[in-house]
Coordinates of C-alpha atoms and ligand atoms in Angstrom, one line a residue:
M1 CA -25.8 -3.8 -17.8
R2 CA -27.4 -0.4 -17.3
S3 CA -29.7 0.1 -20.3
D4 CA -28.5 3.7 -21.0
E5 CA -24.8 2.7 -21.1
K6 CA -24.7 -0.1 -23.6
V7 CA -22.2 1.3 -26.0
S8 CA -19.9 3.6 -24.0
R9 CA -16.9 1.7 -22.6
V10 CA -14.6 2.5 -19.7
H11 CA -10.9 1.9 -20.6
I12 CA -8.7 1.4 -17.5
I13 CA -5.0 1.5 -18.0
G14 CA -2.9 -0.2 -15.2
A15 CA -3.9 -3.4 -13.5
G16 CA -2.3 -2.6 -10.1
M17 CA -4.6 -2.4 -7.0
A18 CA -6.1 1.0 -8.1
G19 CA -7.0 -0.1 -11.6
L20 CA -8.4 -3.5 -10.4
A21 CA -10.5 -1.8 -7.7
A22 CA -11.9 0.6 -10.3
A23 CA -12.6 -2.2 -12.8
V24 CA -14.3 -4.3 -10.1
K25 CA -16.5 -1.5 -8.9
L26 CA -17.6 -0.5 -12.5
T27 CA -18.2 -4.1 -13.5
R28 CA -20.4 -4.6 -10.4
E29 CA -22.4 -1.5 -11.6
G30 CA -22.8 -3.1 -15.0
L31 CA -20.5 -0.8 -17.0
P32 CA -18.5 -2.3 -19.9
V33 CA -14.8 -2.2 -19.0
T34 CA -11.6 -3.0 -20.9
L35 CA -8.4 -3.3 -18.8
Y36 CA -4.9 -2.7 -20.2
E37 CA -1.7 -3.6 -18.4
G38 CA 1.9 -3.0 -19.6
A39 CA 3.4 -6.0 -17.7
G40 CA 2.6 -9.6 -18.4
H41 CA 0.8 -9.9 -15.1
A42 CA -1.5 -7.8 -12.8
G43 CA -0.8 -6.5 -9.3
G44 CA 1.9 -3.8 -10.0
R45 CA 3.6 -3.1 -6.7
C46 CA 1.5 -5.8 -4.9
R47 CA 2.3 -9.2 -6.2
S48 CA 3.7 -12.6 -5.5
F49 CA 5.6 -15.1 -7.6
L50 CA 7.2 -18.6 -7.3
D51 CA 10.9 -18.2 -6.5
K52 CA 12.6 -21.4 -7.7
A53 CA 15.8 -20.8 -5.7
L54 CA 13.8 -20.6 -2.4
G55 CA 11.2 -23.1 -3.5
A56 CA 8.4 -21.0 -2.3
V57 CA 5.9 -18.4 -3.4
I58 CA 7.1 -15.0 -2.1
D59 CA 5.6 -11.5 -2.1
N60 CA 7.5 -8.6 -3.7
G61 CA 7.3 -7.1 -0.3
N62 CA 5.5 -7.8 3.0
H63 CA 2.2 -6.0 2.9
L64 CA 0.4 -5.4 6.2
I65 CA -3.3 -4.6 6.0
L66 CA -5.3 -3.7 9.1
S67 CA -9.0 -4.3 9.8
G68 CA -9.5 -0.5 9.8
N69 CA -8.7 -0.5 6.1
L70 CA -12.4 -0.5 5.2
S71 CA -12.0 0.1 1.4
V72 CA -9.8 -2.9 1.2
Q73 CA -12.3 -5.0 3.1
S74 CA -15.1 -3.9 0.8
Y75 CA -12.9 -4.8 -2.3
L76 CA -12.2 -8.2 -0.8
S77 CA -15.9 -8.8 -0.2
M78 CA -16.7 -7.8 -3.8
I79 CA -14.2 -10.3 -5.2
D80 CA -15.0 -13.0 -2.6
A81 CA -11.5 -13.2 -1.3
R82 CA -12.0 -12.5 2.4
E83 CA -11.4 -16.1 3.2
T84 CA -7.9 -16.1 1.8
F85 CA -6.7 -13.9 4.7
E86 CA -5.8 -14.9 8.2
T87 CA -6.8 -12.3 10.8
A88 CA -4.3 -12.0 13.7
E89 CA -4.9 -10.5 17.2
A90 CA -4.2 -6.8 17.5
V91 CA -0.8 -7.4 19.0
F92 CA 2.3 -5.8 17.7
P93 CA 5.4 -7.4 19.2
F94 CA 8.7 -5.5 19.1
L95 CA 12.4 -6.3 19.8
D96 CA 15.1 -3.8 20.4
L97 CA 18.1 -5.5 18.8
K98 CA 20.6 -3.3 20.7
T99 CA 19.2 -3.9 24.2
G100 CA 17.4 -7.2 23.7
E101 CA 14.3 -5.7 25.3
R102 CA 11.0 -7.2 24.0
W103 CA 7.5 -5.7 24.3
Q104 CA 4.1 -5.8 22.7
V105 CA 1.8 -2.9 21.8
R106 CA -1.7 -4.3 22.4
P107 CA -4.5 -1.9 21.6
G108 CA -7.6 -2.3 23.8
A109 CA -11.2 -1.9 22.9
G110 CA -11.3 1.8 23.7
K111 CA -9.6 4.8 22.1
F112 CA -5.9 5.5 22.1
P113 CA -4.2 6.2 24.5
F114 CA -6.5 5.1 27.4
W115 CA -5.9 1.4 26.8
L116 CA -2.2 2.1 27.5
L117 CA -3.2 2.6 31.2
R118 CA -3.6 -1.2 31.4
K119 CA -0.5 -3.2 32.1
G120 CA 1.3 -4.9 29.3
R121 CA -0.3 -2.8 26.5
G122 CA 2.1 0.0 26.0
I123 CA 5.8 0.7 25.5
P124 CA 8.2 0.0 28.4
G125 CA 9.6 3.2 29.9
V126 CA 7.1 5.6 28.4
K127 CA 5.0 7.5 30.9
F128 CA 1.3 8.2 30.4
P129 CA 1.6 12.0 30.1
E130 CA 3.9 11.3 27.1
Y131 CA 1.1 9.4 25.4
L132 CA -1.3 12.2 26.1
A133 CA 1.1 14.6 24.4
A134 CA 0.7 12.4 21.3
F135 CA -2.7 14.1 20.8
R136 CA -0.8 17.1 19.5
I137 CA -0.8 15.3 16.2
N138 CA -4.5 15.9 16.0
N139 CA -3.9 19.6 15.7
A140 CA -0.9 19.4 13.3
A141 CA -0.8 22.1 10.6
P142 CA -0.6 20.7 7.0
G143 CA 3.0 21.9 6.6
K144 CA 4.4 20.1 9.7
T145 CA 6.4 16.9 9.7
V146 CA 6.0 14.1 12.2
A147 CA 9.3 14.9 13.9
E148 CA 8.3 18.6 14.3
I149 CA 5.0 17.6 16.0
T150 CA 6.3 14.8 18.2
G151 CA 9.6 16.5 19.2
G152 CA 11.8 14.1 17.2
K153 CA 13.4 12.4 20.2
G154 CA 12.8 10.4 23.3
L155 CA 11.6 6.8 23.9
L156 CA 8.1 7.3 22.5
Y157 CA 9.5 8.7 19.4
Q158 CA 12.1 5.9 18.9
R159 CA 9.6 3.2 19.8
F160 CA 6.4 4.4 18.3
W161 CA 6.4 7.5 16.1
E162 CA 9.5 6.5 14.1
P163 CA 8.6 2.9 13.3
M164 CA 4.9 3.8 12.7
T165 CA 5.9 6.6 10.3
L166 CA 8.3 4.4 8.4
A167 CA 5.8 1.6 8.1
A168 CA 2.8 3.7 7.1
L169 CA 4.4 6.5 5.1
N170 CA 7.7 5.0 3.9
T171 CA 9.2 8.4 4.6
P172 CA 11.6 9.3 7.4
P173 CA 9.7 11.2 10.2
G174 CA 11.9 14.3 9.7
E175 CA 10.3 14.7 6.2
A176 CA 7.0 12.9 6.6
S177 CA 3.7 14.7 6.8
A178 CA 2.2 14.7 10.3
I179 CA -1.4 15.1 9.0
L180 CA -1.0 12.0 6.9
L181 CA 0.2 9.9 9.8
K182 CA -2.7 11.3 11.9
A183 CA -5.1 10.2 9.1
V184 CA -4.0 6.6 9.2
L185 CA -3.8 6.4 13.0
G186 CA -7.3 7.9 13.1
E187 CA -8.6 5.0 11.1
T188 CA -6.7 2.3 13.0
F189 CA -4.8 2.7 16.3
F190 CA -6.7 5.6 17.6
K191 CA -10.0 3.7 17.2
G192 CA -9.0 0.7 19.2
A193 CA -8.3 -3.1 18.7
K194 CA -11.2 -3.8 16.4
F195 CA -9.6 -1.6 13.8
C196 CA -6.0 -2.7 14.0
R197 CA -6.2 -6.4 13.6
P198 CA -3.6 -7.5 11.0
L199 CA -4.9 -9.3 8.0
L200 CA -2.3 -11.5 6.4
A201 CA -2.5 -12.9 2.9
A202 CA -1.9 -16.5 3.9
K203 CA -0.8 -17.8 0.5
G204 CA 0.5 -14.7 -1.1
L205 CA -0.5 -11.2 -2.4
T206 CA -1.4 -12.4 -5.9
Q207 CA -3.5 -15.3 -4.5
S208 CA -5.5 -12.9 -2.2
F209 CA -5.7 -9.5 -4.0
I210 CA -5.1 -10.2 -7.7
D211 CA -6.3 -13.6 -8.9
P212 CA -9.8 -13.4 -7.3
A213 CA -10.2 -10.0 -8.9
L214 CA -9.1 -11.2 -12.3
K215 CA -11.6 -14.1 -12.0
F216 CA -14.4 -11.8 -11.0
L217 CA -13.6 -9.5 -13.9
K218 CA -13.4 -12.3 -16.5
S219 CA -16.7 -13.7 -15.4
G220 CA -18.1 -10.2 -15.7
G221 CA -17.0 -10.1 -19.4
V222 CA -14.1 -7.7 -18.9
K223 CA -11.5 -7.8 -21.6
I224 CA -8.0 -7.8 -20.1
H225 CA -5.0 -7.0 -22.3
F226 CA -1.5 -7.8 -20.8
K227 CA 1.8 -6.6 -22.3
T228 CA -0.1 -3.6 -23.6
R229 CA 1.8 -0.5 -22.6
L230 CA 0.2 2.9 -23.2
R231 CA 2.6 5.2 -25.1
E232 CA 0.5 8.2 -25.9
V233 CA -2.9 9.7 -25.3
V234 CA -4.3 11.2 -28.6
R235 CA -6.4 14.3 -28.2
D236 CA -8.6 16.4 -30.4
N237 CA -10.3 19.7 -29.2
G238 CA -9.2 19.1 -25.6
K239 CA -10.7 15.6 -25.5
M240 CA -9.0 12.2 -25.6
T241 CA -9.9 10.5 -28.8
A242 CA -7.6 7.4 -28.9
L243 CA -5.1 5.4 -26.8
K244 CA -1.8 4.6 -28.6
F245 CA -0.3 1.4 -27.2
S246 CA 3.0 -0.1 -28.1
L247 CA 1.5 -2.4 -30.8
R248 CA -1.8 -0.9 -31.6
T249 CA -4.2 2.1 -31.3
A250 CA -7.6 1.9 -29.6
P251 CA -10.0 4.6 -30.8
L252 CA -12.3 6.0 -28.2
G253 CA -16.1 6.3 -28.8
T254 CA -17.8 9.6 -28.0
G255 CA -19.1 8.4 -24.7
D256 CA -16.0 6.4 -23.7
Q257 CA -14.2 7.3 -20.5
V258 CA -10.6 6.5 -19.6
I259 CA -9.1 5.9 -16.1
L260 CA -5.3 6.1 -15.9
A261 CA -4.4 4.0 -12.9
L262 CA -0.6 4.5 -13.3
P263 CA 2.2 5.7 -11.1
P264 CA 2.5 9.6 -11.0
N265 CA 5.7 9.9 -13.1
I266 CA 4.1 7.9 -15.9
T267 CA 0.8 9.7 -15.7
S268 CA 2.5 13.1 -16.0
T269 CA 4.5 12.0 -19.0
L270 CA 1.3 11.0 -20.7
V271 CA -0.8 14.0 -19.6
K272 CA 1.3 17.1 -19.2
E273 CA -1.3 19.0 -17.1
V274 CA -0.9 16.5 -14.3
E275 CA 2.1 17.3 -12.2
G276 CA 2.0 14.6 -9.4
P277 CA 4.7 13.9 -6.8
A278 CA 8.1 13.3 -8.4
E279 CA 10.1 12.1 -5.4
F280 CA 10.0 8.5 -4.2
H281 CA 11.4 6.2 -1.5
A282 CA 12.6 2.6 -1.9
I283 CA 11.5 -0.4 0.1
V284 CA 13.9 -3.4 0.3
N285 CA 12.7 -6.9 1.1
V286 CA 14.9 -9.9 1.8
H287 CA 13.4 -13.4 1.9
F288 CA 15.4 -16.2 3.6
R289 CA 14.7 -19.9 3.5
L290 CA 15.0 -20.7 7.2
P291 CA 17.2 -23.5 8.2
E292 CA 15.2 -26.4 9.8
K293 CA 14.6 -26.1 13.5
T294 CA 15.4 -22.4 13.6
A295 CA 14.6 -21.3 17.1
G296 CA 11.8 -18.9 17.5
E297 CA 10.2 -19.6 14.1
G298 CA 6.4 -19.5 14.2
S299 CA 6.1 -18.0 17.6
V300 CA 4.8 -14.7 16.1
P301 CA 3.5 -14.0 12.5
F302 CA 5.5 -10.8 12.5
L303 CA 7.9 -8.7 14.7
G304 CA 8.9 -5.1 14.7
L305 CA 12.7 -4.6 15.0
L306 CA 14.5 -1.6 16.3
G307 CA 18.2 -0.8 16.6
G308 CA 19.4 -2.8 13.5
T309 CA 18.9 -2.6 9.7
A310 CA 15.7 -4.7 9.5
H311 CA 12.4 -3.0 10.3
W312 CA 9.8 -5.8 10.2
L313 CA 10.2 -9.5 10.1
F314 CA 7.4 -11.8 8.8
I315 CA 7.5 -15.6 9.0
R316 CA 5.4 -17.8 6.7
G317 CA 5.9 -21.4 5.6
G318 CA 9.6 -21.6 6.5
I319 CA 10.5 -18.3 4.9
A320 CA 11.6 -15.3 6.9
S321 CA 10.8 -12.0 5.1
V322 CA 12.2 -8.7 6.2
T323 CA 11.1 -5.2 5.2
V324 CA 13.2 -2.1 5.3
S325 CA 11.3 1.1 4.5
A326 CA 12.7 4.4 3.2
A327 CA 15.7 2.2 2.2
D328 CA 17.2 4.4 -0.5
R329 CA 20.7 4.1 0.7
L330 CA 20.4 0.4 1.5
A331 CA 19.1 -0.2 -2.0
E332 CA 22.4 1.1 -3.5
K333 CA 24.3 -1.9 -1.9
S334 CA 24.7 -5.2 -3.6
A335 CA 22.2 -8.0 -2.9
G336 CA 24.9 -10.0 -1.1
E337 CA 25.8 -7.1 1.2
I338 CA 22.2 -6.4 2.0
A339 CA 21.4 -10.1 2.8
K340 CA 24.4 -10.3 5.1
L341 CA 23.4 -7.1 7.0
I342 CA 19.8 -8.3 7.4
W343 CA 20.6 -11.9 8.2
R344 CA 22.5 -10.7 11.3
D345 CA 19.3 -9.1 12.6
V346 CA 17.1 -12.1 11.7
A347 CA 19.4 -14.6 13.3
R348 CA 19.5 -12.4 16.5
A349 CA 15.7 -12.1 16.5
L350 CA 15.1 -15.8 16.1
G351 CA 17.8 -16.8 18.5
A352 CA 19.7 -18.5 15.7
G353 CA 23.1 -17.3 16.9
N354 CA 25.8 -17.5 14.3
A355 CA 23.8 -19.7 11.9
K356 CA 25.2 -19.5 8.3
I357 CA 23.3 -17.3 5.9
P358 CA 20.7 -19.5 4.2
A359 CA 19.4 -19.2 0.6
Y360 CA 17.9 -15.7 0.1
R361 CA 16.3 -13.4 -2.4
V362 CA 16.7 -9.6 -2.2
I363 CA 13.9 -7.4 -3.9
K364 CA 14.6 -3.7 -4.3
E365 CA 11.5 -1.6 -5.1
K366 CA 13.2 1.7 -5.8
R367 CA 9.9 3.6 -6.3
A368 CA 7.9 1.8 -3.7
T369 CA 5.8 4.9 -2.9
F370 CA 6.1 8.6 -3.4
S371 CA 7.9 10.6 -0.7
Q372 CA 5.0 11.6 1.6
T373 CA 6.2 15.1 2.6
P374 CA 3.9 18.1 3.1
A375 CA 5.1 19.6 -0.2
N376 CA 4.4 16.4 -2.1
L377 CA 0.9 16.1 -0.6
R378 CA 0.0 19.3 -2.4
K379 CA 0.7 17.5 -5.7
R380 CA -1.8 14.7 -5.2
A381 CA -4.2 14.9 -8.1
P382 CA -8.1 14.6 -7.9
Q383 CA -9.6 11.5 -9.5
K384 CA -11.5 13.7 -12.0
G385 CA -8.8 14.4 -14.5
P386 CA -8.0 17.6 -16.4
L387 CA -9.7 16.4 -19.6
P388 CA -13.5 15.8 -19.9
N389 CA -13.3 12.0 -20.4
L390 CA -10.2 11.4 -18.2
Y391 CA -10.1 10.1 -14.7
L392 CA -7.1 9.3 -12.5
A393 CA -6.4 6.6 -9.9
G394 CA -3.4 5.3 -8.0
D395 CA -2.2 5.4 -4.4
W396 CA -0.7 8.8 -5.1
T397 CA -3.9 10.5 -6.1
Q398 CA -5.9 12.5 -3.5
T399 CA -7.3 10.0 -0.9
Y400 CA -6.2 11.9 2.2
I401 CA -4.4 8.8 3.5
P402 CA -0.9 7.5 3.0
A403 CA 0.1 5.7 -0.3
T404 CA -0.9 2.2 0.6
I405 CA -3.2 -0.6 -0.7
E406 CA -6.0 1.1 1.1
S407 CA -5.3 4.4 -0.8
A408 CA -4.9 2.6 -4.1
V409 CA -8.3 0.8 -3.7
R410 CA -10.0 4.0 -2.4
S411 CA -8.7 5.9 -5.4
G412 CA -10.0 3.3 -7.8
F413 CA -13.4 3.5 -6.1
F414 CA -13.4 7.3 -6.2
A415 CA -12.5 7.3 -9.9
A416 CA -15.3 4.7 -10.6
R417 CA -17.7 6.9 -8.8
A418 CA -16.7 10.0 -10.8
V419 CA -17.2 8.0 -14.0
I420 CA -20.7 7.0 -13.0
R421 CA -21.6 10.4 -11.7
D422 CA -20.6 12.0 -15.0
R423 CA -22.6 9.5 -17.0
D424 CA -25.6 10.1 -14.8
L425 CA -25.2 13.8 -15.2
K426 CA -25.2 13.4 -19.0
T427 CA -28.3 11.2 -19.0
G428 CA -30.1 13.3 -16.3
K429 CA -30.2 10.3 -14.0
K430 CA -29.7 10.9 -10.2
E431 CA -26.9 8.8 -8.5
Ligands
FAD501 C1 7.8 -3.5 -1.2 C2 6.5 -2.8 -0.9 C3 5.9 -2.9 0.3 C4 4.7 -2.3 0.6 N1 4.1 -2.5 1.8 C5 2.8 -2.1 2.0 C6 2.1 -2.5 3.1 O1 2.6 -3.1 4.0 N2 0.8 -2.1 3.2 C7 0.2 -1.3 2.3 O2 -1.0 -1.1 2.4 N3 0.9 -0.9 1.2 C8 2.2 -1.3 1.0 N4 2.8 -1.0 -0.2 C9 2.2 0.0 -1.1 C10 1.3 -0.7 -2.1 O3 1.9 -1.8 -2.7 C11 0.9 0.3 -3.2 O4 0.4 1.5 -2.6 C12 -0.1 -0.2 -4.2 O5 0.2 -1.5 -4.6 C13 -0.1 0.8 -5.4 O6 -1.1 0.4 -6.3 P1 -1.4 1.3 -7.6 O7 -2.4 0.5 -8.4 O8 -1.7 2.6 -7.2 O9 0.0 1.3 -8.4 P2 0.9 0.2 -9.1 O10 0.9 -1.0 -8.3 O11 2.2 0.8 -9.4 O12 0.1 -0.1 -10.5 C14 0.3 0.6 -11.7 C15 0.2 -0.5 -12.8 O13 0.3 0.2 -14.1 C16 1.2 -0.6 -14.9 N5 1.8 0.4 -15.9 C17 2.7 1.3 -15.7 N6 2.9 2.0 -16.8 C18 2.0 1.5 -17.8 C19 1.7 1.9 -19.1 N7 2.4 2.9 -19.7 N8 0.8 1.2 -19.7 C20 0.1 0.2 -19.1 N9 0.3 -0.2 -17.8 C21 1.3 0.5 -17.2 C22 2.2 -1.2 -14.0 O14 2.8 -2.3 -14.6 C23 1.3 -1.5 -12.8 O15 0.7 -2.8 -12.9 C24 4.1 -1.5 -0.4 C25 4.7 -1.3 -1.6 C26 5.9 -2.0 -1.9 C27 6.6 -1.8 -3.2

């Protein structure tokens, strides 16, 4: 523990990826941390659980992490969880369900789009000058959408821009911010294969991202309170003085600091000065217990699907899991209707013909991420909050990248750094 910070505590509310990342960073720096979580478990929008009907551990949704997600990698090293991931080759296989065409996007060692000159690396039917035009995204103005910058039609749009935008921004390209897509491509695809190798949580999201973090925190002496929902922030003279939870109140010491690592709608209810984005998009996931000997199973860890309802198909341990992004309309249907629609695509992709629909689980995350439009980007809040002892974290805060695990972790690190910087300023210590 740092000798000058013995008494002042950092209270972190929310044990999703942002809150956990902040807690891990501060614990490593020797600061006393208390973590509060409203649910009975940690992980928030990134979690797994045992589904008894399927007889398997499933994720609330497939989460794809790439090797270019450097904050995530640093978090995993801190909690000693790097080994729980399988690293796949930088190969992104696609199937057009309408035409039956299959292809693979295989980034090379150099920068996009020059590796596309090599055979078998790009998208069939797309000519090199079209890829070059993709560089227009580098000069996109902040108010522009992906569709405005890329023309919103043509083969490259259908087979690259649209699926990439849906996957990375969970927002239709007609509304999605072009500079945000540029930011994520700039850290991954545009840098070459080394930065776009998929990292797959082999046993589940909780087993890779959450349990090792909780273990690390507990061994560092962090108190973790589950089922402890923050209801009100008590203030006096413009400073937070207490945290009112559902069943108790925690008074704040004079040097205590608070990180709210909560979704934007909850943050702005608790702290009225924070506006935050108020529009969201759903993600729907359907998990199927694959019938034995399903053709095609295991040939690829995941597959991009075009021309149907399903967007991405992941296969792990006999379970086929499908993701549909920006799925607001789909989420309004019943679970049975959704499963039927998606199974049609899965059976087609796996060559399972007219196989009967197997056991399934549909998970609708109605507020999976905020709607990442140019207007909503302006509402991202800085990690230094509007009150002197308040800090904010969460995938929606200002990280300059899309609302993803990488953004959540980065926001937690930024908030932790702001906490440390303010302490050091008070004590006259240089960072
Ligand atoms: C289905 C799905 C698929 C996704 N796919 C990907 C992907 O492929 N790649 C990727 O990088 N990202 C993906 N994401 C996004 C990623 O999961 C999120 O960006 C990230 O988990 C957000 O973390 P967070 O800590 O900011 O927020 P949250 O996970 O929402 O954490 C907030 C926490 O605060 C708690 N809480 C709320 N209110 C209170 C309160 N009043 N008091 C106390 N606690 C409270 C919540 O219970 C929660 O645990 C996906 C998300 C979903 C839903």
